[in-house]
């Protein structure tokens, strides 16, 4: 398979974040430009309306002629600066019929109005026909223009109109604000990219450490030093879980080495004993009763060897799913009592045990053979734990089956690993030979029966293993 070229996570995410950020800023900028233009247009139209009213108030009539005060032009220039326009709006003063008698900007002498300027824009008739003070017009060869009008009053009588006209493009033009907006958006983009770059680099550091640690584990090096001090919950969980996994892998590697040595020893010992005993019988070294004793010992060693091999085969079959479950409706009260009684009578020494079942008979779909395998494993472990000096209690409840013993318990540091394959406690290694498959095998069987096997409690006063039902198959 051809290797696919890959990029670093830092480059991957910062690049995509930058693209997303640019798109977002472009959309934000477009929206901001539209809003600025709209707001600027509305504000300037209001100022033009105020300017039209103020101009109308300065126009007076003398001898039938309209005139303004000497400071009229200065006032118009100051108001134009307030509008922040590069070009002053067109100002018209007309009579009631809409006939232009004065217009600006054009050179004029302050005071009496001059004649109509033929080069100025013609005021559309609709401006006077429409009652609206502010109107939007479509003017040929110019485009959109806005007209603002105000009546000229004298002694409560209207004598004319003041009309201000300006193109929509000029009213919406705000170069200074655009520059500030572009600088702001550019700064935000740069700051955003820098922040995500630094944050991504900070977050990626522990991930890179974990990746490096994984490569070390691949080479068989389990001595790692990962930094577990992280403020981010997800990063902490990732690193701590990886550290725990590394610890478990290291322990499993040790268990594998111990298993290899233990299995070799446990299989070699009975084979060596069998070989020596049979050789002695064949060569006639022992005779009579001693010969029979040697043969009995040989049979016991063969049985032990067969048991160990059967454990390995059963576990492998169960792990591979090559086994069957036959569910049948059973009286659990009776079934549990029969299993415990049958196990107890096969033990070499009398056992102090008791079986507690509820007054109500419990029925459940169960595979009795598989349940018996689980319970015998647990009872054997309990028997080894009490070492003939304690008692065993089997308790049936609606939730499952508890098997309690009053033995020495399991050391706290070993409790997380009791269901690991091939794990055997330090004390048990010295007392009982085996492969460490009993509890893992039982747990797998319990899950196959829609249940689970857990260590409920363990201390120096004893241990409690529980078969719990995770699926409600109880028959009412």
CSV table of C-alpha atoms in Angstrom, one decimal:
chain,number,residue,atom,x,y,z
A,1,UNK,CA,0.0,0.0,0.0
A,2,UNK,CA,1.4,3.3,-1.1
A,3,UNK,CA,2.2,5.6,1.9
A,4,UNK,CA,-0.1,8.7,2.0
A,5,UNK,CA,1.6,12.0,2.5
A,6,UNK,CA,0.5,13.4,5.9
A,7,UNK,CA,0.8,16.8,7.5
A,8,UNK,CA,1.3,17.6,11.1
A,9,UNK,CA,-1.7,18.2,13.3
A,10,UNK,CA,-0.4,21.7,14.1
A,11,UNK,CA,-0.3,22.7,10.4
A,12,UNK,CA,-3.5,20.9,9.6
A,13,UNK,CA,-5.6,22.7,12.2
A,14,UNK,CA,-4.0,26.1,12.1
A,15,UNK,CA,-4.3,26.2,8.3
A,16,UNK,CA,-8.0,25.3,8.5
A,17,UNK,CA,-8.6,27.6,11.3
A,18,UNK,CA,-7.0,30.4,9.4
A,19,UNK,CA,-9.1,29.7,6.3
A,20,UNK,CA,-12.3,29.6,8.5
A,21,UNK,CA,-11.2,32.8,10.3
A,22,UNK,CA,-10.6,34.6,7.0
A,23,UNK,CA,-14.0,33.6,5.7
A,24,UNK,CA,-15.6,34.6,8.9
A,25,UNK,CA,-13.8,38.0,8.9
A,26,UNK,CA,-14.8,38.6,5.3
A,27,UNK,CA,-18.4,38.0,6.0
A,28,UNK,CA,-18.2,40.1,9.2
A,29,UNK,CA,-16.4,42.8,7.2
A,30,UNK,CA,-19.1,42.8,4.5
A,31,UNK,CA,-21.8,43.0,7.1
A,32,UNK,CA,-20.0,45.8,8.9
A,33,UNK,CA,-19.5,47.7,5.6
A,34,UNK,CA,-23.2,47.4,4.8
A,35,UNK,CA,-24.2,48.5,8.3
A,36,UNK,CA,-21.7,51.4,8.3
A,37,UNK,CA,-23.0,52.6,5.0
A,38,UNK,CA,-26.6,52.4,6.1
A,39,UNK,CA,-25.9,54.1,9.4
A,40,UNK,CA,-23.8,56.8,7.8
A,41,UNK,CA,-26.5,57.4,5.1
A,42,UNK,CA,-29.2,57.8,7.7
A,43,UNK,CA,-27.1,60.1,9.9
A,44,UNK,CA,-26.1,62.3,7.0
A,45,UNK,CA,-29.7,62.5,5.7
A,46,UNK,CA,-30.8,63.7,9.2
A,47,UNK,CA,-28.0,66.3,9.2
A,48,UNK,CA,-29.1,67.4,5.7
A,49,UNK,CA,-32.6,67.7,7.0
A,50,UNK,CA,-31.4,69.9,9.8
A,51,UNK,CA,-29.3,72.0,7.3
A,52,UNK,CA,-32.3,72.5,5.1
A,53,UNK,CA,-34.4,73.7,8.0
A,54,UNK,CA,-31.7,76.0,9.2
A,55,UNK,CA,-31.2,77.4,5.7
A,56,UNK,CA,-34.9,78.0,5.3
A,57,UNK,CA,-34.9,80.0,8.5
A,58,UNK,CA,-32.1,82.3,7.2
A,59,UNK,CA,-33.9,83.1,4.0
A,60,UNK,CA,-35.9,86.3,4.2
A,61,UNK,CA,-38.0,88.3,1.7
A,62,UNK,CA,-37.4,92.0,0.9
A,63,UNK,CA,-39.2,93.9,-1.9
A,64,UNK,CA,-40.4,90.7,-3.3
A,65,UNK,CA,-36.8,89.3,-3.5
A,66,UNK,CA,-35.4,86.5,-1.3
A,67,UNK,CA,-32.2,87.1,0.5
A,68,UNK,CA,-30.0,85.7,3.3
A,69,UNK,CA,-27.8,87.1,6.0
A,70,UNK,CA,-24.1,87.9,5.3
A,71,UNK,CA,-23.0,84.8,7.2
A,72,UNK,CA,-25.0,82.4,5.1
A,73,UNK,CA,-22.1,81.0,3.1
A,74,UNK,CA,-19.9,80.5,6.1
A,75,UNK,CA,-22.8,78.6,7.8
A,76,UNK,CA,-23.1,76.3,4.8
A,77,UNK,CA,-19.4,75.6,4.7
A,78,UNK,CA,-19.4,74.7,8.4
A,79,UNK,CA,-22.4,72.5,8.1
A,80,UNK,CA,-20.8,70.7,5.1
A,81,UNK,CA,-17.8,70.0,7.2
A,82,UNK,CA,-20.1,68.5,9.8
A,83,UNK,CA,-21.4,66.2,7.1
A,84,UNK,CA,-17.8,65.1,6.4
A,85,UNK,CA,-18.4,65.1,2.7
A,86,UNK,CA,-15.7,65.7,0.1
A,87,UNK,CA,-18.3,67.5,-2.0
A,88,UNK,CA,-20.9,69.8,-0.7
A,89,UNK,CA,-24.5,68.8,-1.4
A,90,UNK,CA,-26.4,70.7,-4.1
A,91,UNK,CA,-28.5,73.4,-2.5
A,92,UNK,CA,-31.5,75.0,-4.2
A,93,UNK,CA,-33.8,77.7,-3.2
A,94,UNK,CA,-37.0,77.8,-5.2
A,95,UNK,CA,-40.4,79.6,-5.2
A,96,UNK,CA,-43.6,77.8,-4.5
A,97,UNK,CA,-43.8,76.7,-8.2
A,98,UNK,CA,-40.5,75.0,-7.9
A,99,UNK,CA,-38.7,77.5,-10.1
A,100,UNK,CA,-35.1,77.8,-9.0
A,101,UNK,CA,-34.0,81.2,-8.0
A,102,UNK,CA,-30.7,80.2,-6.2
A,103,UNK,CA,-28.3,77.3,-6.2
A,104,UNK,CA,-25.1,76.3,-4.6
A,105,UNK,CA,-22.2,75.4,-4.9
A,106,UNK,CA,-21.5,78.3,-7.3
A,107,UNK,CA,-19.6,81.5,-6.8
A,108,UNK,CA,-22.0,84.1,-5.6
A,109,UNK,CA,-22.0,87.3,-3.6
A,110,UNK,CA,-23.6,87.0,-0.2
A,111,UNK,CA,-26.8,88.8,0.2
A,112,UNK,CA,-29.3,89.1,-2.6
A,113,UNK,CA,-30.0,85.9,-4.7
A,114,UNK,CA,-28.5,85.7,-8.1
A,115,UNK,CA,-30.1,84.3,-11.3
A,116,UNK,CA,-30.6,80.6,-11.9
A,117,UNK,CA,-27.5,78.6,-12.7
A,118,UNK,CA,-28.1,76.7,-16.0
A,119,UNK,CA,-25.3,74.2,-15.3
A,120,UNK,CA,-26.8,72.9,-12.1
A,121,UNK,CA,-28.9,69.7,-11.7
A,122,UNK,CA,-32.5,70.1,-12.5
A,123,UNK,CA,-34.8,69.4,-9.6
A,124,UNK,CA,-37.2,66.6,-10.5
A,125,UNK,CA,-40.9,67.7,-10.2
A,126,UNK,CA,-41.7,64.7,-8.0
A,127,UNK,CA,-39.7,66.3,-5.2
A,128,UNK,CA,-42.4,69.0,-4.8
A,129,UNK,CA,-45.3,66.6,-5.5
A,130,UNK,CA,-44.3,64.1,-2.8
A,131,UNK,CA,-45.1,65.1,0.8
A,132,UNK,CA,-42.0,63.2,2.2
A,133,UNK,CA,-39.2,65.4,3.5
A,134,UNK,CA,-36.5,63.0,2.5
A,135,UNK,CA,-36.8,61.2,-0.9
A,136,UNK,CA,-34.8,58.7,-2.9
A,137,UNK,CA,-34.5,59.5,-6.6
A,138,UNK,CA,-33.2,57.8,-9.6
A,139,UNK,CA,-31.6,60.5,-11.8
A,140,UNK,CA,-30.5,59.8,-15.3
A,141,UNK,CA,-26.7,59.7,-15.9
A,142,UNK,CA,-26.1,60.1,-12.2
A,143,UNK,CA,-27.9,57.2,-10.5
A,144,UNK,CA,-29.3,57.2,-7.0
A,145,UNK,CA,-29.7,60.6,-5.4
A,146,UNK,CA,-31.4,61.8,-2.2
A,147,UNK,CA,-33.4,65.0,-1.9
A,148,UNK,CA,-34.1,66.8,1.4
A,149,UNK,CA,-36.6,69.7,1.3
A,150,UNK,CA,-37.8,72.2,3.9
A,151,UNK,CA,-40.4,75.0,3.4
A,152,UNK,CA,-39.5,78.7,3.6
A,153,UNK,CA,-42.0,80.4,5.8
A,154,UNK,CA,-42.9,84.1,6.4
A,155,UNK,CA,-45.6,85.2,8.7
A,156,UNK,CA,-47.0,81.6,8.7
A,157,UNK,CA,-47.2,81.7,4.9
A,158,UNK,CA,-44.9,79.6,2.7
A,159,UNK,CA,-43.0,81.5,0.2
A,160,UNK,CA,-40.6,78.9,-1.2
A,161,UNK,CA,-38.6,75.7,-0.8
A,162,UNK,CA,-35.0,74.8,0.3
A,163,UNK,CA,-33.9,71.6,-1.5
A,164,UNK,CA,-30.6,69.8,-0.8
A,165,UNK,CA,-29.5,67.0,-3.2
A,166,UNK,CA,-26.6,64.6,-2.9
A,167,UNK,CA,-25.8,61.3,-4.6
A,168,UNK,CA,-26.2,58.1,-2.6
A,169,UNK,CA,-22.6,57.1,-3.3
A,170,UNK,CA,-21.2,60.3,-1.8
A,171,UNK,CA,-23.5,60.1,1.2
A,172,UNK,CA,-22.4,56.5,2.0
A,173,UNK,CA,-18.7,57.1,1.4
A,174,UNK,CA,-16.7,56.8,4.7
A,175,UNK,CA,-13.1,56.1,3.7
A,176,UNK,CA,-11.8,56.8,7.2
A,177,UNK,CA,-14.2,54.3,8.8
A,178,UNK,CA,-13.3,51.7,6.1
A,179,UNK,CA,-9.6,52.0,6.9
A,180,UNK,CA,-10.3,51.6,10.6
A,181,UNK,CA,-12.5,48.6,9.9
A,182,UNK,CA,-9.9,46.9,7.7
A,183,UNK,CA,-7.2,47.6,10.3
A,184,UNK,CA,-9.4,46.1,13.0
A,185,UNK,CA,-10.3,43.0,11.0
A,186,UNK,CA,-6.7,42.5,9.9
A,187,UNK,CA,-5.6,42.8,13.5
A,188,UNK,CA,-8.3,40.4,14.7
A,189,UNK,CA,-7.3,37.9,12.0
A,190,UNK,CA,-3.6,38.0,12.9
A,191,UNK,CA,-4.4,37.8,16.7
A,192,UNK,CA,-6.8,35.0,16.2
A,193,UNK,CA,-4.3,33.0,14.1
A,194,UNK,CA,-1.5,33.6,16.6
A,195,UNK,CA,-3.8,32.5,19.5
A,196,UNK,CA,-4.9,29.3,17.9
A,197,UNK,CA,-1.3,28.6,16.8
A,198,UNK,CA,0.0,28.9,20.4
A,199,UNK,CA,-3.0,27.0,21.9
A,200,UNK,CA,-2.7,24.2,19.4
A,201,UNK,CA,1.0,24.0,20.0
A,202,UNK,CA,0.3,23.8,23.8
A,203,UNK,CA,-2.4,21.1,23.3
A,204,UNK,CA,-0.3,19.1,20.8
A,205,UNK,CA,2.7,18.9,23.1
A,206,UNK,CA,1.2,16.1,25.4
A,207,UNK,CA,-0.2,14.4,22.3
A,208,UNK,CA,3.3,14.4,20.7
A,209,UNK,CA,4.7,13.0,24.0
A,210,UNK,CA,2.1,10.2,23.9
A,211,UNK,CA,2.9,9.4,20.3
A,212,UNK,CA,6.6,9.3,21.1
A,213,UNK,CA,5.9,7.1,24.1
A,214,UNK,CA,3.9,4.8,21.8
A,215,UNK,CA,6.9,4.5,19.5
A,216,UNK,CA,9.0,3.6,22.6
A,217,UNK,CA,6.6,0.9,23.7
A,218,UNK,CA,6.6,-0.5,20.1
A,219,UNK,CA,10.4,-1.0,20.6
A,220,UNK,CA,9.7,-2.8,23.9
A,221,UNK,CA,10.7,0.1,26.2
A,222,UNK,CA,8.1,0.5,29.0
A,223,UNK,CA,10.1,2.9,31.2
A,224,UNK,CA,8.4,6.1,30.3
A,225,UNK,CA,8.1,9.5,32.0
A,226,UNK,CA,4.9,11.2,31.0
A,227,UNK,CA,3.8,14.6,32.4
A,228,UNK,CA,0.4,14.0,34.1
A,229,UNK,CA,0.1,17.7,35.1
A,230,UNK,CA,-2.5,19.1,32.7
A,231,UNK,CA,-5.3,21.5,33.2
A,232,UNK,CA,-7.4,20.2,30.3
A,233,UNK,CA,-9.6,17.3,31.4
A,234,UNK,CA,-9.5,15.5,28.0
A,235,UNK,CA,-5.7,15.8,27.8
A,236,UNK,CA,-5.3,14.6,31.4
A,237,UNK,CA,-7.5,11.6,30.7
A,238,UNK,CA,-5.6,10.8,27.5
A,239,UNK,CA,-2.1,10.9,29.2
A,240,UNK,CA,-3.2,9.2,32.4
A,241,UNK,CA,-5.0,6.4,30.5
A,242,UNK,CA,-1.9,5.9,28.3
A,243,UNK,CA,0.3,5.9,31.4
A,244,UNK,CA,-2.0,3.3,33.0
A,245,UNK,CA,-2.0,1.3,29.8
A,246,UNK,CA,1.8,1.3,29.7
A,247,UNK,CA,1.9,0.1,33.3
A,248,UNK,CA,-0.5,-2.7,32.5
A,249,UNK,CA,1.4,-3.7,29.4
A,250,UNK,CA,4.6,-3.8,31.5
A,251,UNK,CA,2.9,-6.0,34.0
A,252,UNK,CA,1.5,-8.2,31.3
A,253,UNK,CA,5.0,-8.5,29.9
A,254,UNK,CA,6.2,-9.6,33.3
A,255,UNK,CA,3.3,-12.0,33.5
A,256,UNK,CA,4.1,-13.4,30.1
A,257,UNK,CA,7.6,-14.1,31.2
A,258,UNK,CA,6.4,-15.6,34.4
A,259,UNK,CA,3.8,-17.6,32.5
A,260,UNK,CA,6.4,-19.0,30.2
A,261,UNK,CA,8.6,-20.0,33.1
A,262,UNK,CA,5.6,-21.2,35.2
A,263,UNK,CA,4.0,-23.2,32.4
A,264,UNK,CA,7.3,-24.8,31.5
A,265,UNK,CA,7.9,-25.7,35.1
A,266,UNK,CA,4.3,-26.9,35.8
A,267,UNK,CA,4.2,-29.0,32.6
A,268,UNK,CA,7.7,-30.3,33.0
A,269,UNK,CA,7.3,-31.4,36.6
A,270,UNK,CA,4.5,-33.9,36.1
A,271,UNK,CA,6.1,-35.1,32.9
A,272,UNK,CA,9.4,-35.7,34.7
A,273,UNK,CA,7.6,-37.4,37.6
A,274,UNK,CA,5.6,-39.6,35.3
A,275,UNK,CA,8.7,-40.5,33.3
A,276,UNK,CA,10.7,-41.4,36.5
A,277,UNK,CA,7.9,-43.4,38.1
A,278,UNK,CA,7.1,-45.4,35.0
A,279,UNK,CA,10.8,-46.0,34.4
A,280,UNK,CA,11.1,-47.3,38.0
A,281,UNK,CA,8.2,-49.7,37.5
A,282,UNK,CA,9.4,-50.9,34.2
A,283,UNK,CA,12.9,-51.6,35.4
A,284,UNK,CA,11.5,-53.5,38.4
A,285,UNK,CA,13.1,-51.1,40.9
A,286,UNK,CA,9.8,-51.1,42.9
A,287,UNK,CA,7.6,-54.1,43.4
A,288,UNK,CA,4.5,-55.1,45.3
A,289,UNK,CA,2.6,-52.4,47.2
A,290,UNK,CA,5.3,-49.8,46.4
A,291,UNK,CA,4.7,-50.5,42.7
A,292,UNK,CA,1.0,-49.9,43.1
A,293,UNK,CA,1.7,-46.6,44.9
A,294,UNK,CA,4.0,-45.5,42.1
A,295,UNK,CA,1.2,-46.2,39.6
A,296,UNK,CA,-1.3,-44.2,41.7
A,297,UNK,CA,1.0,-41.3,41.9
A,298,UNK,CA,1.5,-41.5,38.1
A,299,UNK,CA,-2.2,-41.4,37.5
A,300,UNK,CA,-2.6,-38.3,39.8
A,301,UNK,CA,0.2,-36.5,37.8
A,302,UNK,CA,-1.5,-37.5,34.5
A,303,UNK,CA,-4.8,-36.1,35.8
A,304,UNK,CA,-3.1,-32.9,36.9
A,305,UNK,CA,-1.5,-32.5,33.6
A,306,UNK,CA,-4.7,-33.1,31.8
A,307,UNK,CA,-6.4,-30.5,33.9
A,308,UNK,CA,-3.9,-27.9,33.0
A,309,UNK,CA,-4.1,-28.7,29.3
A,310,UNK,CA,-7.9,-28.6,29.5
A,311,UNK,CA,-7.8,-25.2,31.2
A,312,UNK,CA,-5.7,-23.9,28.3
A,313,UNK,CA,-8.0,-25.4,25.7
A,314,UNK,CA,-11.2,-24.2,27.4
A,315,UNK,CA,-9.8,-20.7,27.8
A,316,UNK,CA,-8.7,-20.5,24.1
A,317,UNK,CA,-12.0,-21.9,22.9
A,318,UNK,CA,-13.9,-19.3,25.0
A,319,UNK,CA,-11.7,-16.4,23.9
A,320,UNK,CA,-12.2,-17.5,20.3
A,321,UNK,CA,-16.0,-17.8,20.7
A,322,UNK,CA,-15.9,-21.5,19.9
A,323,UNK,CA,-18.3,-22.6,22.6
A,324,UNK,CA,-22.0,-22.9,22.9
A,325,UNK,CA,-24.5,-21.6,25.5
A,326,UNK,CA,-27.7,-23.6,26.1
A,327,UNK,CA,-30.1,-21.5,28.1
A,328,UNK,CA,-32.8,-23.4,30.1
A,329,UNK,CA,-35.4,-22.3,32.6
A,330,UNK,CA,-34.0,-23.4,36.0
A,331,UNK,CA,-35.0,-23.1,39.7
A,332,UNK,CA,-31.9,-21.2,40.9
A,333,UNK,CA,-32.6,-22.0,44.6
A,334,UNK,CA,-32.3,-25.7,43.9
A,335,UNK,CA,-29.6,-25.4,41.3
A,336,UNK,CA,-27.2,-23.4,43.6
A,337,UNK,CA,-27.7,-25.8,46.5
A,338,UNK,CA,-27.0,-28.8,44.3
A,339,UNK,CA,-23.8,-27.3,42.8
A,340,UNK,CA,-22.4,-26.4,46.2
A,341,UNK,CA,-23.3,-29.7,47.8
A,342,UNK,CA,-21.8,-31.7,44.9
A,343,UNK,CA,-18.6,-29.6,45.1
A,344,UNK,CA,-18.3,-30.0,48.9
A,345,UNK,CA,-18.5,-33.8,48.9
A,346,UNK,CA,-15.6,-34.0,46.5
A,347,UNK,CA,-13.2,-32.1,48.7
A,348,UNK,CA,-10.6,-34.1,50.6
A,349,UNK,CA,-11.5,-32.5,54.0
A,350,UNK,CA,-14.9,-31.5,55.5
A,351,UNK,CA,-15.8,-27.8,54.8
A,352,UNK,CA,-17.7,-25.3,56.9
A,353,UNK,CA,-20.1,-23.9,54.4
A,354,UNK,CA,-23.6,-22.7,54.1
A,355,UNK,CA,-26.0,-21.8,51.3
A,356,UNK,CA,-28.4,-18.9,51.8
A,357,UNK,CA,-31.3,-18.7,49.3
A,358,UNK,CA,-34.4,-16.4,49.5
A,359,UNK,CA,-37.8,-17.8,50.6
A,360,UNK,CA,-39.2,-17.0,47.2
A,361,UNK,CA,-38.1,-19.4,44.5
A,362,UNK,CA,-36.1,-17.7,41.8
A,363,UNK,CA,-36.3,-18.9,38.2
A,364,UNK,CA,-34.0,-17.8,35.4
A,365,UNK,CA,-32.9,-18.8,31.9
A,366,UNK,CA,-29.4,-20.1,32.5
A,367,UNK,CA,-26.9,-22.6,31.2
A,368,UNK,CA,-26.4,-24.9,34.3
A,369,UNK,CA,-23.1,-26.4,33.1
A,370,UNK,CA,-21.5,-23.0,32.5
A,371,UNK,CA,-22.8,-21.6,35.8
A,372,UNK,CA,-21.4,-24.7,37.6
A,373,UNK,CA,-18.0,-24.0,36.0
A,374,UNK,CA,-18.0,-20.5,37.3
A,375,UNK,CA,-19.1,-21.4,40.8
A,376,UNK,CA,-16.6,-24.3,41.1
A,377,UNK,CA,-13.7,-22.0,40.1
A,378,UNK,CA,-14.9,-19.5,42.8
A,379,UNK,CA,-15.4,-22.2,45.4
A,380,UNK,CA,-12.0,-23.7,44.8
A,381,UNK,CA,-10.4,-20.2,45.2
A,382,UNK,CA,-12.3,-19.7,48.4
A,383,UNK,CA,-11.3,-23.1,49.7
A,384,UNK,CA,-7.6,-22.3,49.0
A,385,UNK,CA,-8.0,-19.0,50.7
A,386,UNK,CA,-9.4,-20.3,54.0
A,387,UNK,CA,-6.8,-23.1,54.0
A,388,UNK,CA,-9.1,-25.3,56.1
A,389,UNK,CA,-9.5,-22.7,58.9
A,390,UNK,CA,-12.5,-20.7,57.8
A,391,UNK,CA,-15.9,-20.9,56.3
A,392,UNK,CA,-17.6,-20.3,52.9
A,393,UNK,CA,-21.0,-18.7,52.4
A,394,UNK,CA,-22.9,-18.8,49.1
A,395,UNK,CA,-25.8,-16.3,48.9
A,396,UNK,CA,-28.4,-16.1,46.2
A,397,UNK,CA,-30.3,-12.8,45.7
A,398,UNK,CA,-32.4,-11.2,43.0
A,399,UNK,CA,-29.3,-9.4,41.7
A,400,UNK,CA,-26.9,-12.4,41.5
A,401,UNK,CA,-24.8,-14.9,43.5
A,402,UNK,CA,-22.3,-13.9,46.2
A,403,UNK,CA,-19.5,-16.3,47.3
A,404,UNK,CA,-17.9,-15.1,50.5
A,405,UNK,CA,-14.9,-16.6,52.4
A,406,UNK,CA,-13.2,-15.8,55.7
A,407,UNK,CA,-9.7,-16.3,54.3
A,408,UNK,CA,-6.7,-13.9,54.3
A,409,UNK,CA,-8.1,-11.8,51.4
A,410,UNK,CA,-6.3,-10.4,48.4
A,411,UNK,CA,-3.6,-7.7,48.8
A,412,UNK,CA,-4.9,-4.3,47.7
A,413,UNK,CA,-2.2,-3.9,45.1
A,414,UNK,CA,-3.1,-7.2,43.5
A,415,UNK,CA,-6.9,-6.6,43.4
A,416,UNK,CA,-7.0,-4.7,40.0
A,417,UNK,CA,-5.3,-7.6,38.3
A,418,UNK,CA,-7.2,-10.6,39.6
A,419,UNK,CA,-9.1,-11.0,36.3
A,420,UNK,CA,-6.0,-10.6,34.1
A,421,UNK,CA,-5.0,-13.6,32.2
A,422,UNK,CA,-2.2,-15.7,33.8
A,423,UNK,CA,-2.0,-13.4,36.8
A,424,UNK,CA,-1.4,-15.2,40.1
A,425,UNK,CA,-0.9,-13.6,43.4
A,426,UNK,CA,2.4,-13.9,45.2
A,427,UNK,CA,0.9,-16.0,48.0
A,428,UNK,CA,-0.9,-18.3,45.6
A,429,UNK,CA,2.2,-19.0,43.5
A,430,UNK,CA,3.8,-20.6,46.6
A,431,UNK,CA,0.7,-22.6,47.7
A,432,UNK,CA,-1.1,-23.7,44.5
A,433,UNK,CA,0.2,-24.6,41.0
A,434,UNK,CA,-1.8,-23.4,38.1
A,435,UNK,CA,-1.9,-21.1,35.0
A,436,UNK,CA,-3.9,-18.2,36.4
A,437,UNK,CA,-6.8,-18.7,34.0
A,438,UNK,CA,-9.6,-19.6,36.5
A,439,UNK,CA,-10.9,-16.1,37.2
A,440,UNK,CA,-10.5,-14.7,33.6
A,441,UNK,CA,-12.2,-17.8,32.3
A,442,UNK,CA,-15.1,-17.4,34.8
A,443,UNK,CA,-15.5,-13.8,34.0
A,444,UNK,CA,-15.8,-14.5,30.3
A,445,UNK,CA,-18.4,-17.3,31.0
A,446,UNK,CA,-20.4,-14.9,33.2
A,447,UNK,CA,-20.5,-12.3,30.4
A,448,UNK,CA,-21.6,-15.0,28.0
A,449,UNK,CA,-24.5,-15.7,30.4
A,450,UNK,CA,-25.6,-12.0,30.2
A,451,UNK,CA,-23.9,-11.3,33.5
A,452,UNK,CA,-20.6,-10.3,35.0
A,453,UNK,CA,-18.1,-11.4,37.6
A,454,UNK,CA,-16.7,-8.8,40.0
A,455,UNK,CA,-14.6,-8.7,43.2
A,456,UNK,CA,-17.1,-7.0,45.5
A,457,UNK,CA,-14.9,-6.8,48.6
A,458,UNK,CA,-11.6,-8.1,49.9
A,459,UNK,CA,-9.7,-7.5,53.1
A,460,UNK,CA,-7.8,-9.4,55.8
A,461,UNK,CA,-11.2,-10.7,56.9
A,462,UNK,CA,-12.0,-12.4,53.6
A,463,UNK,CA,-13.1,-11.8,50.1
A,464,UNK,CA,-16.5,-11.7,48.2
A,465,UNK,CA,-16.8,-12.5,44.6
A,466,UNK,CA,-20.2,-11.7,42.9
A,467,UNK,CA,-21.9,-13.1,39.8
A,468,UNK,CA,-24.2,-10.3,38.9
A,469,UNK,CA,-27.0,-10.3,36.3
A,470,UNK,CA,-26.7,-7.4,33.8
A,471,UNK,CA,-29.8,-8.5,31.9
A,472,UNK,CA,-33.1,-9.2,33.4
A,473,UNK,CA,-33.9,-12.8,32.4
A,474,UNK,CA,-35.6,-13.7,35.7
A,475,UNK,CA,-38.8,-15.6,35.3
A,476,UNK,CA,-41.7,-14.3,37.3
